Tab-separated table of C-alpha atoms and ligand atoms in Angstrom:
chain	number	residue	atom	x	y	z
A	1	MET	CA	165.578	98.683	74.927
A	2	ASN	CA	169.100	97.922	75.766
A	3	PHE	CA	171.316	100.855	76.816
A	4	SER	CA	173.799	98.486	78.528
A	5	GLN	CA	177.698	98.912	78.122
A	6	TYR	CA	177.959	95.098	77.057
A	7	GLN	CA	176.745	93.190	74.235
A	8	ILE	CA	177.416	89.669	75.406
A	9	PRO	CA	176.673	86.726	72.718
A	10	PHE	CA	175.845	83.478	73.866
A	11	ASN	CA	178.936	81.827	72.034
A	12	LYS	CA	181.935	83.153	70.387
A	13	PRO	CA	184.195	80.752	68.573
A	14	HIS	CA	187.869	80.535	69.842
A	15	LEU	CA	190.782	80.807	67.763
A	16	THR	CA	194.179	79.449	68.982
A	17	GLY	CA	196.052	81.606	66.442
A	18	LYS	CA	197.560	78.441	64.673
A	19	GLU	CA	194.552	77.458	62.529
A	20	THR	CA	195.877	79.647	59.265
A	21	SER	CA	199.250	78.515	59.328
A	22	PHE	CA	198.315	74.788	59.592
A	23	ILE	CA	195.852	75.368	56.881
A	24	GLU	CA	198.622	77.166	54.954
A	25	ASP	CA	200.936	74.260	55.422
A	26	ALA	CA	198.142	71.675	54.016
A	27	VAL	CA	197.699	73.839	51.205
A	28	LYS	CA	201.590	74.087	50.259
A	29	ASN	CA	201.727	70.251	50.792
A	30	GLY	CA	199.695	70.280	47.641
A	31	GLN	CA	196.890	67.437	49.174
A	32	ILE	CA	193.793	69.103	50.584
A	33	SER	CA	191.153	66.256	49.765
A	34	GLY	CA	190.239	64.026	52.492
A	35	ASN	CA	192.625	61.621	54.424
A	36	GLY	CA	195.499	63.614	54.229
A	37	LYS	CA	198.436	64.360	56.630
A	38	TYR	CA	196.051	66.431	59.167
A	39	THR	CA	193.218	64.137	59.012
A	40	LYS	CA	195.680	61.140	60.235
A	41	LEU	CA	197.454	63.491	63.002
A	42	CYS	CA	193.966	64.312	64.345
A	43	GLN	CA	193.055	60.718	64.177
A	44	ASN	CA	196.287	59.521	65.847
A	45	TYR	CA	195.787	62.111	68.657
A	46	PHE	CA	192.416	61.239	69.517
A	47	GLN	CA	193.192	57.389	69.798
A	48	LYS	CA	195.986	58.307	71.817
A	49	GLN	CA	194.682	60.740	74.103
A	50	PHE	CA	191.024	59.211	74.780
A	51	GLY	CA	191.917	55.534	74.375
A	52	PHE	CA	189.608	55.282	71.129
A	53	THR	CA	190.067	51.850	69.611
A	54	ASN	CA	189.789	53.708	65.824
A	55	CYS	CA	188.296	56.940	64.759
A	56	LEU	CA	187.560	58.484	61.305
A	57	LEU	CA	186.964	62.521	61.014
A	58	THR	CA	183.625	63.296	59.120
A	59	THR	CA	182.355	66.399	58.068
A	60	SER	CA	179.696	66.314	60.901
A	61	CYS	CA	178.512	64.534	64.041
A	62	THR	CA	175.222	64.297	62.019
A	63	ASP	CA	177.424	62.422	59.352
A	64	ALA	CA	179.040	60.275	61.871
A	65	LEU	CA	175.696	59.256	63.326
A	66	GLU	CA	174.472	58.191	59.877
A	67	MET	CA	177.636	56.079	59.158
A	68	ALA	CA	176.772	54.431	62.689
A	69	ALA	CA	173.021	53.790	61.458
A	70	ILE	CA	174.333	52.430	58.457
A	71	LEU	CA	177.160	50.319	60.038
A	72	LEU	CA	174.517	48.667	62.519
A	73	ASP	CA	172.609	47.948	59.246
A	74	ILE	CA	169.580	49.543	60.879
A	75	LYS	CA	166.133	48.488	58.598
A	76	GLU	CA	162.846	49.073	58.222
A	77	ALA	CA	160.750	48.610	61.680
A	78	ASP	CA	164.056	48.127	63.667
A	79	GLU	CA	163.577	49.996	67.106
A	80	VAL	CA	166.106	52.507	68.389
A	81	ILE	CA	166.019	53.653	72.032
A	82	MET	CA	167.139	57.583	72.557
A	83	PRO	CA	166.512	60.614	74.780
A	84	SER	CA	163.804	62.964	73.207
A	85	PHE	CA	165.732	65.842	74.780
A	86	THR	CA	168.512	65.638	72.163
A	87	PHE	CA	169.388	67.304	68.616
A	88	VAL	CA	167.438	66.185	66.017
A	89	SER	CA	170.396	64.473	64.142
A	90	THR	CA	170.486	61.802	66.736
A	91	ALA	CA	167.102	60.728	65.893
A	92	ASN	CA	167.315	61.492	61.931
A	93	ALA	CA	170.223	59.575	61.361
A	94	PHE	CA	168.388	56.080	62.256
A	95	VAL	CA	165.171	57.593	60.825
A	96	LEU	CA	166.854	57.751	57.215
A	97	ARG	CA	167.293	54.143	57.797
A	98	GLY	CA	163.902	53.458	58.344
A	99	ALA	CA	163.949	52.740	62.244
A	100	LYS	CA	161.272	53.537	64.502
A	101	ILE	CA	162.583	55.668	67.304
A	102	ILE	CA	161.618	54.533	70.888
A	103	PHE	CA	161.715	57.896	73.086
A	104	ALA	CA	163.000	57.533	76.648
A	105	ASP	CA	162.661	60.332	79.426
A	106	SER	CA	165.447	62.328	80.891
A	107	ARG	CA	166.711	62.208	84.692
A	108	LYS	CA	165.144	64.431	87.105
A	109	ASP	CA	168.682	65.911	88.308
A	110	CYS	CA	170.079	66.152	84.888
A	111	PRO	CA	168.793	66.017	81.036
A	112	ASN	CA	170.727	62.839	80.358
A	113	ILE	CA	168.529	59.620	79.598
A	114	ASP	CA	166.874	58.136	82.389
A	115	GLU	CA	168.755	54.728	82.529
A	116	ASN	CA	165.982	53.131	84.800
A	117	SER	CA	163.232	53.909	82.183
A	118	ILE	CA	165.168	51.936	79.308
A	119	GLU	CA	164.419	48.130	80.074
A	120	LYS	CA	160.858	48.561	79.766
A	121	LEU	CA	161.138	50.242	76.520
A	122	ILE	CA	163.249	47.032	75.105
A	123	THR	CA	161.280	44.784	72.809
A	124	SER	CA	162.219	42.033	70.079
A	125	LYS	CA	162.611	44.560	67.676
A	126	THR	CA	165.205	46.525	69.518
A	127	LYS	CA	168.528	47.062	67.767
A	128	ALA	CA	170.184	49.630	69.777
A	129	ILE	CA	170.587	52.127	72.300
A	130	VAL	CA	171.831	55.741	71.645
A	131	VAL	CA	172.996	57.747	74.711
A	132	VAL	CA	173.647	61.575	74.343
A	133	HIS	CA	176.068	62.800	77.193
A	134	TYR	CA	174.078	65.969	77.689
A	135	SER	CA	176.133	68.858	78.443
A	136	GLY	CA	179.276	66.725	78.594
A	137	VAL	CA	178.426	64.912	81.676
A	138	ALA	CA	178.146	61.181	81.239
A	139	CYS	CA	175.219	59.198	81.361
A	140	ASN	CA	175.327	56.082	83.618
A	141	MET	CA	177.174	53.891	81.230
A	142	GLY	CA	177.845	50.947	83.783
A	143	LYS	CA	174.196	50.472	83.762
A	144	ILE	CA	173.474	50.826	80.102
A	145	MET	CA	176.311	48.472	78.980
A	146	GLN	CA	175.087	46.036	81.271
A	147	LEU	CA	171.265	46.213	79.803
A	148	ALA	CA	173.024	46.372	76.154
A	149	ASN	CA	174.803	42.898	77.022
A	150	LYS	CA	171.524	41.263	78.824
A	151	TYR	CA	169.431	42.319	75.659
A	152	ASP	CA	172.300	41.762	72.857
A	153	LEU	CA	171.825	45.754	71.994
A	154	TYR	CA	174.570	48.080	70.335
A	155	VAL	CA	175.107	51.053	72.193
A	156	ILE	CA	176.146	54.472	70.120
A	157	GLU	CA	177.016	57.493	72.606
A	158	ASP	CA	176.200	60.840	70.868
A	159	ALA	CA	179.422	62.458	72.370
A	160	ALA	CA	178.842	65.438	70.286
A	161	GLN	CA	179.164	67.733	73.486
A	162	ALA	CA	181.704	65.201	75.406
A	163	ILE	CA	185.238	65.707	74.178
A	164	ASP	CA	187.734	65.060	77.179
A	165	SER	CA	184.951	64.056	79.635
A	166	TYR	CA	185.052	60.855	81.443
A	167	TYR	CA	182.741	58.154	83.133
A	168	ILE	CA	184.242	56.686	86.191
A	169	GLY	CA	183.434	53.214	87.146
A	170	HIS	CA	184.090	50.789	89.785
A	171	PRO	CA	186.887	50.710	90.708
A	172	LYS	CA	187.436	54.432	90.827
A	173	THR	CA	190.587	53.913	88.848
A	174	ASP	CA	188.551	52.524	85.826
A	175	LYS	CA	188.191	55.941	84.264
A	176	LYS	CA	187.308	55.886	80.631
A	177	ALA	CA	186.949	59.021	78.171
A	178	LEU	CA	183.451	59.423	76.914
A	179	GLY	CA	183.379	57.941	73.383
A	180	SER	CA	185.538	54.916	74.344
A	181	ILE	CA	182.525	52.918	76.026
A	182	GLY	CA	179.888	52.229	73.507
A	183	HIS	CA	180.125	49.997	70.206
A	184	LEU	CA	180.618	53.270	68.329
A	185	ALA	CA	180.492	56.880	69.338
A	186	THR	CA	180.125	60.066	67.256
A	187	PHE	CA	181.717	63.727	68.181
A	188	SER	CA	181.069	67.022	66.930
A	189	PHE	CA	183.521	69.925	66.093
A	190	HIS	CA	180.579	72.789	65.027
A	191	GLU	CA	181.817	76.122	66.220
A	192	THR	CA	179.272	76.054	69.283
A	193	LYS	CA	181.283	73.027	70.957
A	194	ASN	CA	184.508	73.144	73.091
A	195	ILE	CA	186.773	72.175	70.269
A	196	ILE	CA	185.973	73.623	66.607
A	197	SER	CA	186.571	73.629	63.019
A	198	GLY	CA	183.444	75.387	61.888
A	199	GLU	CA	181.780	72.202	60.922
A	200	GLY	CA	183.200	69.088	61.666
A	201	GLY	CA	182.756	65.608	63.383
A	202	MET	CA	184.096	62.345	63.934
A	203	LEU	CA	182.779	58.477	64.187
A	204	VAL	CA	184.686	56.591	66.606
A	205	ILE	CA	184.795	52.603	66.215
A	206	ASN	CA	185.528	50.780	69.421
A	207	ASP	CA	184.137	47.355	68.193
A	208	SER	CA	186.899	46.514	65.698
A	209	LYS	CA	184.524	44.323	63.607
A	210	PHE	CA	182.774	47.550	62.105
A	211	LEU	CA	186.317	48.851	61.062
A	212	GLU	CA	186.808	47.725	57.608
A	213	ARG	CA	183.219	48.544	56.426
A	214	ALA	CA	183.505	52.246	58.259
A	215	GLU	CA	186.235	53.086	55.727
A	216	VAL	CA	184.573	51.965	52.941
A	217	ILE	CA	181.339	53.575	54.082
A	218	TRP	CA	183.415	56.827	54.442
A	219	GLU	CA	185.063	56.489	51.115
A	220	LYS	CA	181.828	56.815	49.344
A	221	GLY	CA	181.249	52.985	49.471
A	222	THR	CA	184.559	52.181	47.731
A	223	ASN	CA	187.782	50.027	49.042
A	224	ARG	CA	189.855	53.340	48.401
A	225	SER	CA	191.480	52.916	51.967
A	226	ASP	CA	193.033	49.436	51.039
A	227	PHE	CA	193.984	50.691	47.544
A	228	PHE	CA	196.321	53.360	49.651
A	229	ARG	CA	197.643	50.581	51.767
A	230	LYS	CA	198.488	48.773	48.398
A	231	LYS	CA	196.257	45.953	49.460
A	232	VAL	CA	194.261	45.824	46.348
A	233	HIS	CA	195.461	46.839	42.714
A	234	LYS	CA	192.557	49.174	41.865
A	235	TYR	CA	189.670	50.432	44.056
A	236	GLU	CA	186.079	49.695	43.186
A	237	TRP	CA	182.217	50.067	44.462
A	238	VAL	CA	181.783	47.494	47.191
A	239	ASP	CA	179.023	48.911	49.436
A	240	ILE	CA	176.666	51.796	50.059
A	241	GLY	CA	178.507	54.889	51.317
A	242	SER	CA	178.657	58.440	50.940
A	243	SER	CA	181.363	61.403	51.034
A	244	PHE	CA	181.718	61.355	54.922
A	245	LEU	CA	185.350	62.599	55.083
A	246	PRO	CA	186.318	66.133	55.500
A	247	SER	CA	188.844	68.308	53.839
A	248	ASP	CA	192.555	68.095	54.982
A	249	ILE	CA	192.003	71.916	55.471
A	250	ILE	CA	189.274	71.279	57.892
A	251	ALA	CA	191.408	68.872	59.679
A	252	ALA	CA	194.319	71.323	59.840
A	253	PHE	CA	192.182	73.771	61.645
A	254	LEU	CA	191.248	70.882	64.021
A	255	TYR	CA	194.612	69.865	64.546
A	256	ALA	CA	195.553	73.438	65.618
A	257	GLN	CA	192.732	73.614	68.206
A	258	LEU	CA	193.888	70.338	69.609
A	259	GLY	CA	197.223	71.782	70.493
A	260	GLU	CA	195.258	73.856	72.982
A	261	LEU	CA	192.966	71.473	74.488
A	262	ASN	CA	194.158	71.632	78.102
A	263	ASP	CA	194.226	75.414	78.160
A	264	ILE	CA	190.637	75.603	76.355
A	265	GLN	CA	189.128	73.432	79.223
A	266	GLN	CA	190.682	74.789	81.853
A	267	LYS	CA	189.381	78.307	80.684
A	268	ARG	CA	186.058	76.886	80.236
A	269	LYS	CA	186.113	75.241	83.295
A	270	ASP	CA	187.037	78.139	85.338
A	271	ILE	CA	184.047	80.069	84.102
A	272	TRP	CA	181.675	77.002	84.782
A	273	ASN	CA	182.706	76.906	88.368
A	274	THR	CA	182.504	80.689	88.813
A	275	TYR	CA	179.097	80.374	87.513
A	276	TYR	CA	178.230	77.706	89.893
A	277	ASP	CA	179.910	79.171	93.033
A	278	ASN	CA	178.195	82.658	92.671
A	279	LEU	CA	174.744	81.370	91.678
A	280	SER	CA	174.385	78.310	93.948
A	281	GLU	CA	172.440	80.013	96.849
A	282	TRP	CA	170.583	82.360	94.483
A	283	ALA	CA	169.506	79.411	92.737
A	284	LYS	CA	168.357	77.629	96.009
A	285	LYS	CA	166.311	80.712	96.928
A	286	HIS	CA	164.504	80.719	93.626
A	287	LYS	CA	163.802	77.159	93.305
A	288	ILE	CA	166.109	76.867	90.331
A	289	GLN	CA	167.878	73.883	89.277
A	290	LEU	CA	171.799	74.245	88.493
A	291	PRO	CA	173.737	71.519	86.578
A	292	TYR	CA	174.355	68.034	88.374
A	293	ILE	CA	177.407	65.785	87.779
A	294	PRO	CA	176.825	62.530	89.123
A	295	LYS	CA	179.823	60.775	91.021
A	296	TYR	CA	180.534	58.515	87.974
A	297	ALA	CA	181.124	61.507	85.724
A	298	THR	CA	183.469	64.346	85.009
A	299	ASN	CA	182.642	67.903	83.866
A	300	ASN	CA	184.068	69.110	80.567
A	301	ALA	CA	182.260	72.429	81.052
A	302	HIS	CA	180.644	72.375	77.535
A	303	LEU	CA	177.372	74.053	79.125
A	304	PHE	CA	176.219	75.953	81.961
A	305	TYR	CA	172.763	75.961	82.448
A	306	LEU	CA	169.633	76.925	84.908
A	307	VAL	CA	166.313	74.978	84.666
A	308	VAL	CA	163.805	77.405	86.174
A	309	GLU	CA	160.228	76.814	87.336
A	310	ASN	CA	158.349	77.024	84.223
A	311	GLN	CA	158.094	78.879	80.717
A	312	ASP	CA	156.781	82.138	81.876
A	313	GLN	CA	159.660	82.469	84.207
A	314	ARG	CA	162.394	81.298	81.583
A	315	GLN	CA	160.780	83.882	79.146
A	316	LYS	CA	161.160	86.381	81.959
A	317	ILE	CA	164.827	85.894	82.586
A	318	LEU	CA	165.610	85.568	78.947
A	319	THR	CA	164.123	89.109	78.127
A	320	TYR	CA	165.612	90.409	81.486
A	321	LEU	CA	168.937	89.194	80.477
A	322	LYS	CA	168.480	90.235	76.810
A	323	ASN	CA	167.465	94.095	77.996
A	324	LEU	CA	170.796	94.260	79.851
A	325	GLY	CA	172.784	92.761	76.711
A	326	ILE	CA	172.919	89.428	77.871
A	327	LEU	CA	172.091	86.789	75.350
A	328	ALA	CA	171.082	83.589	76.912
A	329	VAL	CA	169.197	80.865	74.855
A	330	PHE	CA	166.999	77.851	75.754
A	331	HIS	CA	167.835	74.427	74.070
A	332	TYR	CA	166.244	71.326	72.754
A	333	GLN	CA	162.039	70.863	72.058
A	334	SER	CA	161.019	67.244	72.893
A	335	LEU	CA	161.449	65.199	69.856
A	336	HIS	CA	158.498	62.991	70.678
A	337	LYS	CA	156.369	66.333	70.688
A	338	SER	CA	157.789	67.458	67.228
A	339	LYS	CA	155.778	68.110	64.091
A	340	PHE	CA	157.562	65.460	62.335
A	341	TYR	CA	157.583	62.735	64.913
A	342	HIS	CA	154.290	63.150	67.244
A	343	ASP	CA	151.995	60.999	65.220
A	344	PHE	CA	154.725	58.332	65.392
A	345	HIS	CA	155.479	58.490	68.998
A	346	GLY	CA	151.776	58.677	70.330
A	347	SER	CA	150.622	59.516	73.513
A	348	ARG	CA	153.337	58.032	75.999
A	349	GLU	CA	154.482	61.054	78.245
A	350	LEU	CA	157.940	62.267	78.899
A	351	PRO	CA	157.561	64.849	81.675
A	352	GLU	CA	161.133	65.302	82.507
A	353	CYS	CA	162.017	65.798	79.001
A	354	ASP	CA	159.284	68.211	78.649
A	355	ARG	CA	160.412	70.303	81.472
A	356	TYR	CA	163.865	70.981	80.209
A	357	SER	CA	162.325	71.629	76.879
A	358	SER	CA	160.317	74.460	78.514
A	359	SER	CA	162.580	75.497	81.318
A	360	LEU	CA	166.228	75.320	80.622
A	361	ILE	CA	168.268	78.509	79.914
A	362	ARG	CA	171.871	78.187	78.811
A	363	LEU	CA	174.252	81.162	79.467
A	364	PRO	CA	176.926	82.461	77.713
A	365	LEU	CA	180.168	80.308	78.070
A	366	PHE	CA	183.053	80.883	75.667
A	367	TYR	CA	186.801	80.869	76.091
A	368	ASP	CA	187.275	84.730	75.027
A	369	LEU	CA	184.566	85.699	77.851
A	370	THR	CA	186.139	88.353	79.918
A	371	ASN	CA	185.953	88.467	83.942
A	372	ASN	CA	184.469	91.616	83.638
A	373	GLU	CA	181.709	90.383	81.454
A	374	LEU	CA	181.120	87.109	83.585
A	375	GLN	CA	180.788	89.032	86.612
A	376	TYR	CA	178.379	91.418	84.892
A	377	ILE	CA	176.138	88.361	83.827
A	378	ILE	CA	176.316	86.933	87.500
A	379	GLU	CA	175.660	90.082	89.066
A	380	SER	CA	172.517	90.808	86.554
A	381	LEU	CA	171.278	87.174	87.590
A	382	LEU	CA	171.345	87.971	91.386
A	383	MET	CA	169.402	91.167	90.814
A	384	PHE	CA	166.569	89.163	89.229
A	385	GLU	CA	163.573	89.138	91.265
A	386	LYS	CA	160.681	87.186	90.192
B	401	PLP	C1	175.842	69.543	67.865
B	401	PLP	C2	175.002	68.294	68.149
B	401	PLP	C3	174.995	67.299	67.234
B	401	PLP	C4	175.084	67.672	65.905
B	401	PLP	O1	176.394	67.902	65.337
B	401	PLP	P1	176.965	68.331	63.880
B	401	PLP	O2	178.268	68.486	64.005
B	401	PLP	O3	176.479	69.842	64.040
B	401	PLP	O4	176.356	67.714	62.975
B	401	PLP	C5	174.279	66.342	67.500
B	401	PLP	N1	173.852	65.585	68.736
B	401	PLP	C6	174.400	66.593	69.752
B	401	PLP	C7	173.799	66.213	71.124
B	401	PLP	C8	174.783	67.871	69.629
B	401	PLP	O5	175.077	68.481	70.934
């Protein structure tokens, strides 16, 4: 029963107000298929702002991951190491090419891949490590790139949640945008992320040897990009590929969001900090784990989460909040225990991943969350007794 004056969703897509006028402009320009004016504006913005060597907008992060798997020439029996605590697309993209996924456990202090668990999973068949910057907080990229160099592996950053977040190396001035470190990286602009276009994504190509082929795969396996550059007289089928590029209508929407990036990020950080400051003491008292930002990472306030003691306590809190008109949600279910993959994975245990799967709660965090609503959520949690 819910008699609350509030009905607070988990997420509400934020509009900057310029989306429809940019789309109108794209429509008036008469070129609304892929790789148009707004696609180029977005790609240039990302390259300049975040130091990406190159990037291509895609229809989703899922598609960008599929492009990455094709680019790495992943084949039957290749092994790809990645965390089990991630979205299904991270794994699916490589399984589609025949890879065996070697799932790694998460860290104790945050859900990112435990960098110290990777080396013992590497075999002669290992081709790549896929890291996921969970909640926009950097994985230990220094250590992971070092391992990749030692064993000659590729690194792909699933940076779906990590726009405008950074890894801080040694010395501290060595600050790199997430997505600019691995050989390839992928972003999502799904409506649940910080910057959105409904559905949408991006492939970042930092190792320039992949650039030419990436454009071909992006354009359905043709050399259409060279044709536009007048490097060839006609374009033709030169490789495998698919329709990975979004319409310029999507890019126009995205470009409107990019213009407000700083404002959006500031607002999200304010909400995140208010949660953190007000819940710290309560969390300690109830043995609840709050988000941890390692020294080498920044916070882009993509998610605010609690890790409670167990599944029962989680259900109690979710129901309690729901009855107060607050929609909090859990997150990924361990992929190594999924219906589709558990037989392939076998019995190797990943206890931290399972703990996040059964005990993590995400609280509402979106630009248009009002201060009253935020205070109401915090007060509701503070009144929760187990
Ligand atoms: C959202 C998300 C994806 C999928 O992004 P889409 O754009 O919806 O395909 C993949 N990986 C992670 C870690 C995500 O958070």
